[in-house]
Amino acid sequence: MSQLSHAPASIGQIALHVSDLERATVFYRDVLGLRFLFQAPPGLAFFECGGVRLMLSSASEPGHDHPGSILYYRVDDLPAAYEAMRAKGAEFVDEPHVVHRTDTYELWMTFLEDPAGNTLALMEERAVS
């Protein structure tokens, strides 16, 4: 199946609903270490991660007031990222573990929640020697 010429090439922005913008901003900036870009009215905060913009906002209507999709963040050293974020107060639901193996790499992950209850994942692809 060929890709359409007008198909999206990458993710430009992800919107995530949060219940407490100030608390979420601290988490994404200080615990996860994402680059804070700016805040805008009415209650929006923007971050950058590998060329993708993350927008945190309060739910605009009651039907949207729930945790969002799982965001998977690539890291270069999963054990180090896990320990650094735990030291800053992140609460993980598991420890780093292998979720998939091939002949050339292992896919490692660990999951945590942000202050609004959104599930996040850290992932690392490690080459097999």
Coordinates of N, CA and C in Angstrom, one line a residue:
M1 N 0.9 -1.2 0.0 CA 0.0 0.0 0.0 C 0.9 1.2 0.0
S2 N 0.7 2.1 -0.9 CA 1.5 3.3 -1.0 C 0.9 4.4 -0.1
Q3 N 1.8 5.3 0.3 CA 1.4 6.4 1.2 C 0.9 7.5 0.3
L4 N -0.2 8.2 0.7 CA -0.7 9.3 0.0 C 0.3 10.5 0.1
S5 N 0.4 11.2 -1.0 CA 1.3 12.4 -1.0 C 0.9 13.4 0.0
H6 N -0.4 13.5 0.4 CA -0.8 14.5 1.3 C -0.9 14.0 2.8
A7 N -0.5 12.7 3.0 CA -0.5 12.2 4.4 C 0.4 12.9 5.3
P8 N 0.0 13.1 6.6 CA 0.9 13.7 7.5 C 2.3 13.1 7.6
A9 N 3.3 13.9 7.7 CA 4.7 13.3 7.7 C 5.1 13.1 9.2
S10 N 4.6 13.9 10.1 CA 5.0 13.7 11.5 C 3.9 14.4 12.4
I11 N 4.1 14.2 13.7 CA 3.2 14.8 14.6 C 3.7 16.2 14.9
G12 N 2.8 17.2 14.8 CA 3.2 18.6 15.0 C 2.9 19.1 16.5
Q13 N 1.8 18.6 17.0 CA 1.4 19.0 18.3 C 0.4 17.9 18.9
I14 N 0.5 17.7 20.2 CA -0.4 16.8 20.9 C -1.0 17.7 22.0
A15 N -2.3 17.6 22.1 CA -3.1 18.3 23.2 C -3.4 17.3 24.3
L16 N -3.1 17.7 25.5 CA -3.4 16.8 26.7 C -4.2 17.6 27.7
H17 N -5.3 17.1 28.1 CA -6.1 17.8 29.1 C -5.6 17.5 30.5
V18 N -5.5 18.5 31.3 CA -5.1 18.4 32.7 C -6.1 19.2 33.6
S19 N -6.1 18.7 34.9 CA -7.0 19.4 35.8 C -6.4 20.5 36.5
D20 N -5.1 20.5 36.7 CA -4.4 21.6 37.4 C -3.2 22.0 36.5
L21 N -3.3 23.1 35.8 CA -2.3 23.5 34.8 C -1.0 23.8 35.5
E22 N -1.0 24.5 36.6 CA 0.3 24.8 37.3 C 1.0 23.6 37.8
R23 N 0.3 22.6 38.3 CA 0.9 21.4 38.8 C 1.5 20.6 37.6
A24 N 0.7 20.5 36.5 CA 1.1 19.8 35.3 C 2.3 20.4 34.7
T25 N 2.4 21.8 34.7 CA 3.5 22.5 34.1 C 4.8 22.2 34.9
V26 N 4.7 22.1 36.2 CA 5.9 21.8 37.0 C 6.3 20.4 36.7
F27 N 5.4 19.4 36.5 CA 5.7 18.0 36.3 C 6.4 17.9 34.9
Y28 N 5.8 18.4 33.9 CA 6.4 18.3 32.5 C 7.7 19.0 32.4
R29 N 7.8 20.2 33.0 CA 9.1 20.9 32.9 C 10.2 20.4 33.8
D30 N 9.8 20.2 35.1 CA 10.9 19.9 36.1 C 11.1 18.4 36.4
V31 N 10.1 17.6 36.2 CA 10.2 16.2 36.4 C 10.6 15.4 35.1
L32 N 9.8 15.6 34.1 CA 10.1 15.0 32.8 C 11.3 15.7 32.1
G33 N 11.4 17.0 32.3 CA 12.5 17.7 31.7 C 12.3 18.2 30.3
L34 N 11.0 18.3 29.9 CA 10.7 18.9 28.6 C 10.9 20.4 28.5
R35 N 11.3 20.8 27.4 CA 11.6 22.3 27.2 C 10.3 23.1 27.2
F36 N 10.2 23.9 28.2 CA 9.0 24.8 28.3 C 9.1 25.9 27.2
L37 N 8.0 26.1 26.4 CA 8.0 27.1 25.4 C 7.3 28.4 25.9
F38 N 6.0 28.3 26.2 CA 5.3 29.5 26.7 C 3.9 29.1 27.2
Q39 N 3.3 30.0 27.9 CA 1.9 29.9 28.3 C 1.1 30.9 27.6
A40 N -0.2 30.6 27.4 CA -1.1 31.4 26.7 C -2.5 31.3 27.3
P41 N -3.2 32.4 27.2 CA -4.6 32.4 27.8 C -5.5 31.6 26.8
P42 N -6.5 30.9 27.3 CA -7.0 30.8 28.7 C -6.5 29.5 29.3
G43 N -5.3 29.5 29.9 CA -4.9 28.3 30.6 C -4.2 27.3 29.7
L44 N -3.3 27.7 28.9 CA -2.6 26.8 28.0 C -1.1 26.8 28.4
A45 N -0.4 25.7 28.3 CA 1.1 25.6 28.5 C 1.6 24.8 27.3
F46 N 2.7 25.2 26.7 CA 3.3 24.6 25.6 C 4.7 24.1 25.9
F47 N 5.1 22.9 25.4 CA 6.4 22.3 25.6 C 6.9 21.8 24.3
E48 N 8.2 21.5 24.2 CA 8.7 20.9 22.9 C 9.5 19.6 23.3
C49 N 9.3 18.6 22.5 CA 10.0 17.3 22.7 C 10.3 16.8 21.4
G50 N 11.6 16.9 21.0 CA 12.0 16.3 19.7 C 11.3 16.8 18.5
G51 N 10.9 18.0 18.5 CA 10.2 18.6 17.3 C 8.7 18.5 17.4
V52 N 8.2 17.9 18.4 CA 6.7 17.8 18.6 C 6.3 18.7 19.7
R53 N 5.3 19.5 19.5 CA 4.8 20.5 20.5 C 3.8 19.8 21.4
L54 N 3.8 19.9 22.7 CA 2.8 19.4 23.6 C 2.1 20.5 24.2
M55 N 0.8 20.5 24.1 CA -0.1 21.6 24.6 C -0.9 21.0 25.8
L56 N -0.7 21.6 27.0 CA -1.5 21.2 28.1 C -2.6 22.2 28.3
S57 N -3.8 21.7 28.5 CA -5.0 22.7 28.7 C -6.0 22.0 29.6
S58 N -6.9 22.9 30.1 CA -8.1 22.4 30.9 C -9.0 21.9 29.8
A59 N -9.9 20.9 30.2 CA -10.9 20.4 29.2 C -11.8 21.6 28.9
S60 N -12.1 21.7 27.6 CA -13.0 22.8 27.1 C -14.4 22.5 27.3
E61 N -14.8 21.2 27.6 CA -16.1 20.8 27.9 C -16.1 19.6 28.7
P62 N -17.2 19.3 29.5 CA -17.2 18.2 30.4 C -16.9 16.8 29.7
G63 N -17.3 16.6 28.5 CA -17.1 15.3 27.8 C -15.6 15.1 27.5
H64 N -14.8 16.1 27.6 CA -13.4 15.9 27.3 C -12.5 15.9 28.5
D65 N -13.2 15.9 29.7 CA -12.4 16.0 31.0 C -12.1 14.5 31.4
H66 N -11.1 13.9 30.8 CA -10.7 12.6 31.2 C -9.2 12.4 30.7
P67 N -8.5 11.4 31.3 CA -7.1 11.2 30.8 C -7.1 11.0 29.3
G68 N -5.9 11.3 28.7 CA -5.8 11.2 27.3 C -5.1 10.0 26.9
S69 N -4.6 9.9 25.6 CA -3.9 8.8 25.1 C -2.5 8.7 25.8
I70 N -1.9 7.5 25.6 CA -0.6 7.3 26.2 C 0.4 8.0 25.3
L71 N 1.3 8.8 25.8 CA 2.4 9.4 25.1 C 3.7 8.6 25.5
Y72 N 4.4 8.2 24.4 CA 5.6 7.4 24.6 C 6.8 8.3 24.3
Y73 N 7.6 8.5 25.3 CA 8.8 9.4 25.2 C 10.0 8.6 25.0
R74 N 10.8 8.8 23.9 CA 12.0 8.1 23.7 C 13.1 8.7 24.7
V75 N 13.9 7.9 25.3 CA 15.0 8.3 26.1 C 16.2 7.5 25.7
D76 N 17.4 8.1 25.9 CA 18.7 7.4 25.5 C 19.1 6.4 26.6
D77 N 18.8 6.6 27.8 CA 19.2 5.7 28.9 C 18.0 5.6 29.9
L78 N 17.2 4.6 29.7 CA 16.0 4.4 30.4 C 16.3 4.2 31.9
P79 N 17.2 3.4 32.4 CA 17.4 3.3 33.8 C 17.8 4.7 34.5
A80 N 18.6 5.5 33.8 CA 19.0 6.8 34.3 C 17.8 7.7 34.3
A81 N 17.0 7.8 33.3 CA 15.9 8.6 33.2 C 14.9 8.2 34.3
Y82 N 14.7 6.9 34.5 CA 13.8 6.4 35.5 C 14.2 6.9 36.9
E83 N 15.5 6.7 37.2 CA 16.0 7.1 38.6 C 15.9 8.6 38.7
A84 N 16.3 9.4 37.7 CA 16.2 10.8 37.8 C 14.8 11.4 38.1
M85 N 13.9 10.8 37.3 CA 12.5 11.3 37.5 C 11.9 10.8 38.8
R86 N 12.2 9.6 39.2 CA 11.8 9.1 40.6 C 12.3 10.0 41.7
A87 N 13.5 10.5 41.5 CA 14.1 11.3 42.5 C 13.4 12.7 42.6
K88 N 12.8 13.1 41.5 CA 12.1 14.4 41.4 C 10.6 14.2 41.7
G89 N 10.2 13.0 42.1 CA 8.8 12.8 42.6 C 7.9 12.1 41.6
A90 N 8.4 11.6 40.5 CA 7.5 10.9 39.6 C 7.2 9.5 40.2
E91 N 5.9 9.1 40.1 CA 5.4 7.8 40.6 C 5.2 6.9 39.4
F92 N 6.1 5.9 39.3 CA 6.0 4.9 38.2 C 5.1 3.8 38.7
V93 N 4.4 3.2 37.7 CA 3.5 2.1 38.0 C 4.3 0.7 37.8
D94 N 5.5 0.8 37.2 CA 6.3 -0.4 37.1 C 7.7 0.0 37.0
E95 N 8.6 -0.9 36.8 CA 10.0 -0.6 36.6 C 10.4 -0.9 35.2
P96 N 11.5 -0.3 34.7 CA 11.9 -0.6 33.3 C 12.0 -2.1 33.0
H97 N 11.4 -2.4 31.9 CA 11.3 -3.9 31.5 C 11.3 -4.0 30.0
V98 N 11.7 -5.2 29.5 CA 11.7 -5.5 28.1 C 10.2 -5.8 27.7
V99 N 9.7 -5.2 26.6 CA 8.4 -5.5 26.1 C 8.4 -6.2 24.8
H100 N 9.6 -6.1 24.1 CA 9.7 -6.8 22.8 C 11.2 -7.0 22.4
R101 N 11.5 -8.1 21.8 CA 12.9 -8.4 21.4 C 12.9 -8.8 19.9
T102 N 13.9 -8.4 19.2 CA 14.2 -8.8 17.9 C 15.7 -9.3 17.8
D103 N 16.1 -9.6 16.6 CA 17.5 -10.0 16.5 C 18.5 -8.8 16.7
T104 N 17.9 -7.6 16.5 CA 18.8 -6.4 16.5 C 18.6 -5.5 17.7
Y105 N 17.5 -5.5 18.3 CA 17.3 -4.6 19.5 C 16.2 -5.2 20.4
E106 N 16.3 -4.6 21.6 CA 15.3 -4.9 22.7 C 14.5 -3.5 22.9
L107 N 13.2 -3.6 23.1 CA 12.4 -2.4 23.4 C 12.1 -2.5 24.9
W108 N 12.6 -1.5 25.6 CA 12.4 -1.4 27.0 C 11.4 -0.2 27.3
M109 N 10.5 -0.4 28.3 CA 9.6 0.6 28.7 C 9.3 0.6 30.2
T110 N 8.8 1.7 30.6 CA 8.2 1.9 32.0 C 7.1 2.9 31.9
F111 N 6.1 2.8 32.8 CA 5.0 3.6 32.7 C 4.8 4.4 34.0
L112 N 4.3 5.6 33.9 CA 4.0 6.5 35.0 C 2.8 7.4 34.7
E113 N 2.3 8.1 35.7 CA 1.1 9.0 35.5 C 1.6 10.4 35.8
D114 N 1.0 11.3 35.0 CA 1.2 12.8 35.4 C 0.2 13.1 36.5
P115 N 0.3 14.4 37.0 CA -0.6 14.7 38.1 C -2.1 14.7 37.7
A116 N -2.5 14.7 36.5 CA -3.9 14.7 36.1 C -4.4 13.3 35.8
G117 N -3.5 12.3 36.0 CA -3.9 10.9 35.8 C -3.7 10.4 34.4
N118 N -3.0 11.2 33.5 CA -2.7 10.7 32.2 C -1.5 9.7 32.2
T119 N -1.6 8.6 31.6 CA -0.6 7.6 31.5 C 0.5 8.0 30.5
L120 N 1.7 7.9 30.9 CA 2.9 8.2 30.1 C 3.8 7.0 30.0
A121 N 4.6 6.9 29.0 CA 5.6 5.8 29.0 C 7.0 6.4 28.6
L122 N 8.0 5.8 29.1 CA 9.4 6.1 28.7 C 9.8 4.9 27.9
M123 N 10.5 5.0 26.8 CA 10.9 3.9 26.0 C 12.3 4.1 25.5
E124 N 13.0 2.9 25.4 CA 14.4 2.9 24.9 C 14.6 1.7 24.0
E125 N 15.1 1.9 22.8 CA 15.5 0.7 22.0 C 17.0 0.5 22.1
R126 N 17.3 -0.7 22.7 CA 18.7 -1.0 22.9 C 19.2 -2.0 21.9
A127 N 20.3 -1.7 21.3 CA 20.9 -2.6 20.3 C 21.3 -3.9 21.0
V128 N 21.1 -5.0 20.3 CA 21.5 -6.3 20.8 C 22.9 -6.6 20.3
S129 N 23.8 -7.0 21.2 CA 25.2 -7.2 20.7 C 25.5 -8.7 20.4

